[in-house]
Protein backbone atom coordinates (compact mmCIF):
# COMPACT_ATOMS: atom_id res chain seq x y z
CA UNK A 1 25.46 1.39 22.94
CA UNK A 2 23.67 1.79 19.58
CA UNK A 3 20.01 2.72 19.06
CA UNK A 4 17.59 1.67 16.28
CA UNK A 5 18.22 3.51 13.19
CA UNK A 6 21.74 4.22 13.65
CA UNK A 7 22.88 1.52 11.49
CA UNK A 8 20.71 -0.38 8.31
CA UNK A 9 21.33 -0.59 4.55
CA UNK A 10 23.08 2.78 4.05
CA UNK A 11 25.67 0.82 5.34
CA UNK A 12 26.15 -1.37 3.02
CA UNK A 13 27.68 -1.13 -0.67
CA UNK A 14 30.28 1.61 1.03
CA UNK A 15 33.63 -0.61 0.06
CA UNK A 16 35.64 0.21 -2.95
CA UNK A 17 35.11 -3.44 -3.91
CA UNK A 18 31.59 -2.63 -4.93
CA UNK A 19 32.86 0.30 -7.26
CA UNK A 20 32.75 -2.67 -9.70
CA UNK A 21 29.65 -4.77 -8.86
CA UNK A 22 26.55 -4.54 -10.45
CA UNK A 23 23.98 -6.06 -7.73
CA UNK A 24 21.09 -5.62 -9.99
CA UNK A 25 22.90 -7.84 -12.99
CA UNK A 26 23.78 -10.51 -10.34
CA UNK A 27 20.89 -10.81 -8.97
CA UNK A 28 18.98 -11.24 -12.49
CA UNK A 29 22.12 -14.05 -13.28
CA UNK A 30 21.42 -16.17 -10.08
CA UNK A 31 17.01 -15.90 -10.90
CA UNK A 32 16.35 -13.83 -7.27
CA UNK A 33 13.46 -11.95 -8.36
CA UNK A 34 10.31 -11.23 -6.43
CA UNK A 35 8.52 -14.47 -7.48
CA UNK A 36 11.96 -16.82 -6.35
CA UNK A 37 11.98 -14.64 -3.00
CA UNK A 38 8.15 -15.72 -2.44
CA UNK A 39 8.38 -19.28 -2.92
CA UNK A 40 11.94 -19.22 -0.93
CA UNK A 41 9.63 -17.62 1.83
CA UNK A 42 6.94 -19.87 1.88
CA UNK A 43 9.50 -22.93 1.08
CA UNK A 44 10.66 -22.38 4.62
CA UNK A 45 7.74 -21.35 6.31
CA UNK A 46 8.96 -17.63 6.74
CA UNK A 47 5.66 -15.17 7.06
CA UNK A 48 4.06 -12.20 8.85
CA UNK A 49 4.47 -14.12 12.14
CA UNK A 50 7.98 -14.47 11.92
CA UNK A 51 8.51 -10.94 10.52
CA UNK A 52 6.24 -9.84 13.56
CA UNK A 53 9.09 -11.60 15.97
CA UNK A 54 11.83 -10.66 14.47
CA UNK A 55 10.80 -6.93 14.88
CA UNK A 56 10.65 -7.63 18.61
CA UNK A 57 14.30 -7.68 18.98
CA UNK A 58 14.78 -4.88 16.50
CA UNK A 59 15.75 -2.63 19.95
CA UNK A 60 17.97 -5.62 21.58
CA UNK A 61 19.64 -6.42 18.69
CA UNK A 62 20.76 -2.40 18.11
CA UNK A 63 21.71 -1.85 21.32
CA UNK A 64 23.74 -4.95 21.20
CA UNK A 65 25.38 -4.76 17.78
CA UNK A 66 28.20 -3.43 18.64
CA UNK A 67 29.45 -5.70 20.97
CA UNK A 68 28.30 -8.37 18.83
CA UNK A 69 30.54 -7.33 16.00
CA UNK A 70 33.38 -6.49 18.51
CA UNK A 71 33.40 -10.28 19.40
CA UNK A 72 32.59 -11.56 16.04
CA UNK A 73 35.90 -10.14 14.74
CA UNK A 74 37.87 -11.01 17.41
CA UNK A 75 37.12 -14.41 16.36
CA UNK A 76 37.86 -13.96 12.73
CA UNK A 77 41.31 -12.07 13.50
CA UNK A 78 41.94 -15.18 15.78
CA UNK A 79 42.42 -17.46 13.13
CA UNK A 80 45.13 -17.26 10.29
CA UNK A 81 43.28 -18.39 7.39
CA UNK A 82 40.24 -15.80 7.92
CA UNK A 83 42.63 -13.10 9.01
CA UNK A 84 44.47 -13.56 5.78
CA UNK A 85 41.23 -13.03 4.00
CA UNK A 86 40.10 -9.85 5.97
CA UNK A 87 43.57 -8.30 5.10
CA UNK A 88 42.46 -8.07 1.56
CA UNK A 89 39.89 -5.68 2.18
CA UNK A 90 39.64 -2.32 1.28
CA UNK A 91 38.28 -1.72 4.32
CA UNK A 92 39.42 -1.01 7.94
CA UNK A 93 38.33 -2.88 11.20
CA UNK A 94 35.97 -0.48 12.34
CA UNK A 95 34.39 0.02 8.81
CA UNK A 96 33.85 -3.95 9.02
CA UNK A 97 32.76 -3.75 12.50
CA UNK A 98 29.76 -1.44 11.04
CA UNK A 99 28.77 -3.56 8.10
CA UNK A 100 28.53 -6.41 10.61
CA UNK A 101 26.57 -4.12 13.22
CA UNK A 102 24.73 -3.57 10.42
CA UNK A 103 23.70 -6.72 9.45
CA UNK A 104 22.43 -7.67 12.59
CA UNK A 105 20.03 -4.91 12.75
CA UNK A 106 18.27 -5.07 9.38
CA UNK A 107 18.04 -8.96 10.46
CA UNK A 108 15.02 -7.77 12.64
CA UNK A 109 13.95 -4.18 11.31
CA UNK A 110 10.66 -6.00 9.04
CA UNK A 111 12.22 -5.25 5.84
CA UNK A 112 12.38 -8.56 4.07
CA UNK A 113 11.97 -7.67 0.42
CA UNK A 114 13.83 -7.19 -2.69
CA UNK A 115 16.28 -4.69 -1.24
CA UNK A 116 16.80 -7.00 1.83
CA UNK A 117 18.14 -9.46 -0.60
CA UNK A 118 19.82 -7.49 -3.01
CA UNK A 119 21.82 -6.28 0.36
CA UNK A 120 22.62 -10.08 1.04
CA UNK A 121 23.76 -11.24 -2.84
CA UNK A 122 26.07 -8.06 -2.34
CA UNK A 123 27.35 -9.18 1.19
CA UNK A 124 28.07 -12.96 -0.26
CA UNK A 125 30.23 -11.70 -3.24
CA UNK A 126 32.04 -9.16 -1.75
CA UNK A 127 33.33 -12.36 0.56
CA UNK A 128 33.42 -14.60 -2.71
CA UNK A 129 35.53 -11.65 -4.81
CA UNK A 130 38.20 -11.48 -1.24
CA UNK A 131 38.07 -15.22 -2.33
CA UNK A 132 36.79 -16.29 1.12
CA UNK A 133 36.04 -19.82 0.68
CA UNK A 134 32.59 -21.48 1.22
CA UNK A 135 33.35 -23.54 4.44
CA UNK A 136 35.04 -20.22 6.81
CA UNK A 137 31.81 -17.71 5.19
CA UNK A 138 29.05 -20.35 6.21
CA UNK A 139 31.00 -21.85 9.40
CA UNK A 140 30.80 -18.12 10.09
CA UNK A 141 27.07 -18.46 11.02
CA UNK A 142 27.84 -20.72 13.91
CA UNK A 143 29.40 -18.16 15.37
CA UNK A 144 26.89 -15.56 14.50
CA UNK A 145 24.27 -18.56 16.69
CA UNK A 146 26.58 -18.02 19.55
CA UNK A 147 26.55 -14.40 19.40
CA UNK A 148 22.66 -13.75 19.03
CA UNK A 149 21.01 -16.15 20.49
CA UNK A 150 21.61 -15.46 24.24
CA UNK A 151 19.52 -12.49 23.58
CA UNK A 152 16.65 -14.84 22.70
CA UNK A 153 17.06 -16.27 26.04
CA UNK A 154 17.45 -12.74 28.43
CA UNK A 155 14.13 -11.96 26.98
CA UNK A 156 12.90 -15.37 27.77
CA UNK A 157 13.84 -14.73 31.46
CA UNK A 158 12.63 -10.95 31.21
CA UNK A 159 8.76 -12.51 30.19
CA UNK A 160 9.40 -15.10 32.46
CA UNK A 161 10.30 -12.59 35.36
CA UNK A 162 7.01 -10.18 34.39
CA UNK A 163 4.77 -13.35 34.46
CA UNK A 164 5.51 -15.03 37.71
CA UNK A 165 5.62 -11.66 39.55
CA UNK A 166 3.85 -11.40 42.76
CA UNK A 167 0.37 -10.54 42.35
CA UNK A 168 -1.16 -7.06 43.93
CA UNK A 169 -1.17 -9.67 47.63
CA UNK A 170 2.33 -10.16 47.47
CA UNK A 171 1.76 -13.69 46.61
CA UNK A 172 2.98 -15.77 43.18
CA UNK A 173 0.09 -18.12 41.80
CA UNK A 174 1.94 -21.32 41.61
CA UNK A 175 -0.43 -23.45 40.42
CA UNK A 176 -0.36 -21.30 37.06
CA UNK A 177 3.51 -21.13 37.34
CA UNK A 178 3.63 -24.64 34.99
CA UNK A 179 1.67 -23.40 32.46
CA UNK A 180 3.00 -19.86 32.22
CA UNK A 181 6.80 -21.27 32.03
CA UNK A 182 5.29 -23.44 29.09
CA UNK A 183 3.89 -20.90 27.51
CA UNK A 184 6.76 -18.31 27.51
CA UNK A 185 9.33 -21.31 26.59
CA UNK A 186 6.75 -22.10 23.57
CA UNK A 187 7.27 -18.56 22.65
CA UNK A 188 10.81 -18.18 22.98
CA UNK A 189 11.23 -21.25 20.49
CA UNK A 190 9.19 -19.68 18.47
CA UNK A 191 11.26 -16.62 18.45
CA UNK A 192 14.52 -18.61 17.84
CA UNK A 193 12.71 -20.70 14.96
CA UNK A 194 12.15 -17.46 13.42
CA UNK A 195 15.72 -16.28 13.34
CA UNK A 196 16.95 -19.13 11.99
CA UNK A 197 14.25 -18.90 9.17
CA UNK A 198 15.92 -16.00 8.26
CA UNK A 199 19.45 -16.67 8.68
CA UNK A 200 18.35 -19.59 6.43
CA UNK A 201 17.26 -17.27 3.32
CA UNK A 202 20.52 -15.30 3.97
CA UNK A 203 22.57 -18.37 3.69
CA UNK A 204 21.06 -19.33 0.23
CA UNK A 205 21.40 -16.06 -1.24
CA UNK A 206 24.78 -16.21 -0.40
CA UNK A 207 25.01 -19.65 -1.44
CA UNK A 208 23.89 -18.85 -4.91
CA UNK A 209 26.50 -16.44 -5.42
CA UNK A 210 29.36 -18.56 -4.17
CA UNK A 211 27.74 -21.15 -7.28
CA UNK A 212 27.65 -18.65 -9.58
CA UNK A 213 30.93 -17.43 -9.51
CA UNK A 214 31.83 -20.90 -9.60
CA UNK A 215 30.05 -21.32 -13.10
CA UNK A 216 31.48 -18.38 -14.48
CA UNK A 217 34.93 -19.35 -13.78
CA UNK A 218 34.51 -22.90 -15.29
CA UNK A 219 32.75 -21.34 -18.29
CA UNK A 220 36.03 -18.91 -18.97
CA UNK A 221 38.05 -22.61 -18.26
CA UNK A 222 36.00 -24.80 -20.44
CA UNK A 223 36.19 -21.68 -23.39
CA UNK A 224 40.02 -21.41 -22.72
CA UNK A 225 40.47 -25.12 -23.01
CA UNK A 226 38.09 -24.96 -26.66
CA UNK A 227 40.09 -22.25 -27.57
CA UNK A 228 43.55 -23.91 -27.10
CA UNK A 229 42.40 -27.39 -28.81
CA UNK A 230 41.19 -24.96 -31.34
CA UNK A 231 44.49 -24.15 -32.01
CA UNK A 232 46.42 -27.07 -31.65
CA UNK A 233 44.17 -28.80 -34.85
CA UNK A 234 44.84 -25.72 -36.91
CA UNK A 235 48.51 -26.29 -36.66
């Protein structure tokens, strides 16, 4: 079982694939600065609340993460098409296993600034540059759902537990039992709206650098093409 701190960004950026990536440059191509990472904030409602909840689960999500990533990959390597892409990287299982531990920690650890998302443009074109396409690295956050959000829900039945404890009599007040269950589910969706915020601004980060590959290579097409009709009219 993990423990906060032993995994966060020094994990990332460790793969021989990012011997020749400039994160800085891509992230000035595809307009992420701190401005764009503001309004993307505020677009979906992502604040000093949410940041507050996330950090909550900072602990759960650590000791958790490696079980997490242990069933995460055991669905990738179940399926051909994704274990085909994994097999072109550099690195080994376990060395993916920690990257994806990894990732789930600095989800909660209240770090949600230029670095943070520098960390995600590099995580989305690592995948695009092992030419992972679109549909299996965003179906992958469906999975990532099933994986993380049970733990919303143990500590929705761990407040739930501490709330409608017997009093210092030995006896539960029922007639606040309604209310309290109300309140705690109220928080817990608050929790889980939180994480999906989140998981939201990850998703168009990586989004953007899926598009912007995809602009690069039509560039290089539509130049090649110019270049070859080019030739043909000098002829």
């Amino acid at each position: 079982m993990a423990t906060s701190g032993e995994y966060g960004r020094h994990d990332f950026g460790q793969g021989g694939l990012n011997d020749g990536l400039d994160v800085g440059e891509l992230v000035d191509e595809i307009g992420l600065d701190g401005d764009e990472i503001a309004w993307r904030k505020e677009f979906v409602g992502f604040d000093d609340e949410d940041e507050r909840r996330l950090s909550r689960y900072e602990d759960a999500f650590a000791e958790n993460a490696e079980q997490i990533a242990d069933d995460f990959y055991e669905n990738l390597t179940g399926h051909e098409q994704t274990a085909e892409v994994m097999g072109r990287s550099e690195k080994g299982l376990e060395q993916l296993k920690r990257t994806q531990s990894a990732y789930l920690v600095t989800l909660a650890e209240g770090e949600y600034d230029e670095g943070y998302f520098e960390d995600r443009a590099r995580i989305g074109k690592i995948h695009d540059m092992l030419e992972m396409p679109m549909k299996h690295y965003l179906g992958q956050y469906g999975v990532y759902y099933d994986l993380i959000l049970p733990l919303i829900g143990d500590r929705l039945i761990d407040s739930l537990t501490d709330r409608l404890a017997p009093d210092a009599a030995g006896l539960t007040v029922y007639d606040e039992t309604a209310a309290a269950v109300e309140a705690e589910v109220d928080d817990a969706i608050e929790d889980l709206l939180s994480v999906l915020r989140i998981i939201n601004l990850d998703m168009q980060v990586v989004t953007d650098t899926y598009i912007n590959s995809y602009s690069e290579k039509l560039s290089a097409e539509v130049e090649r093409n110019n270049r070859l009709m080019a030739e043909v009219e000098d002829e």
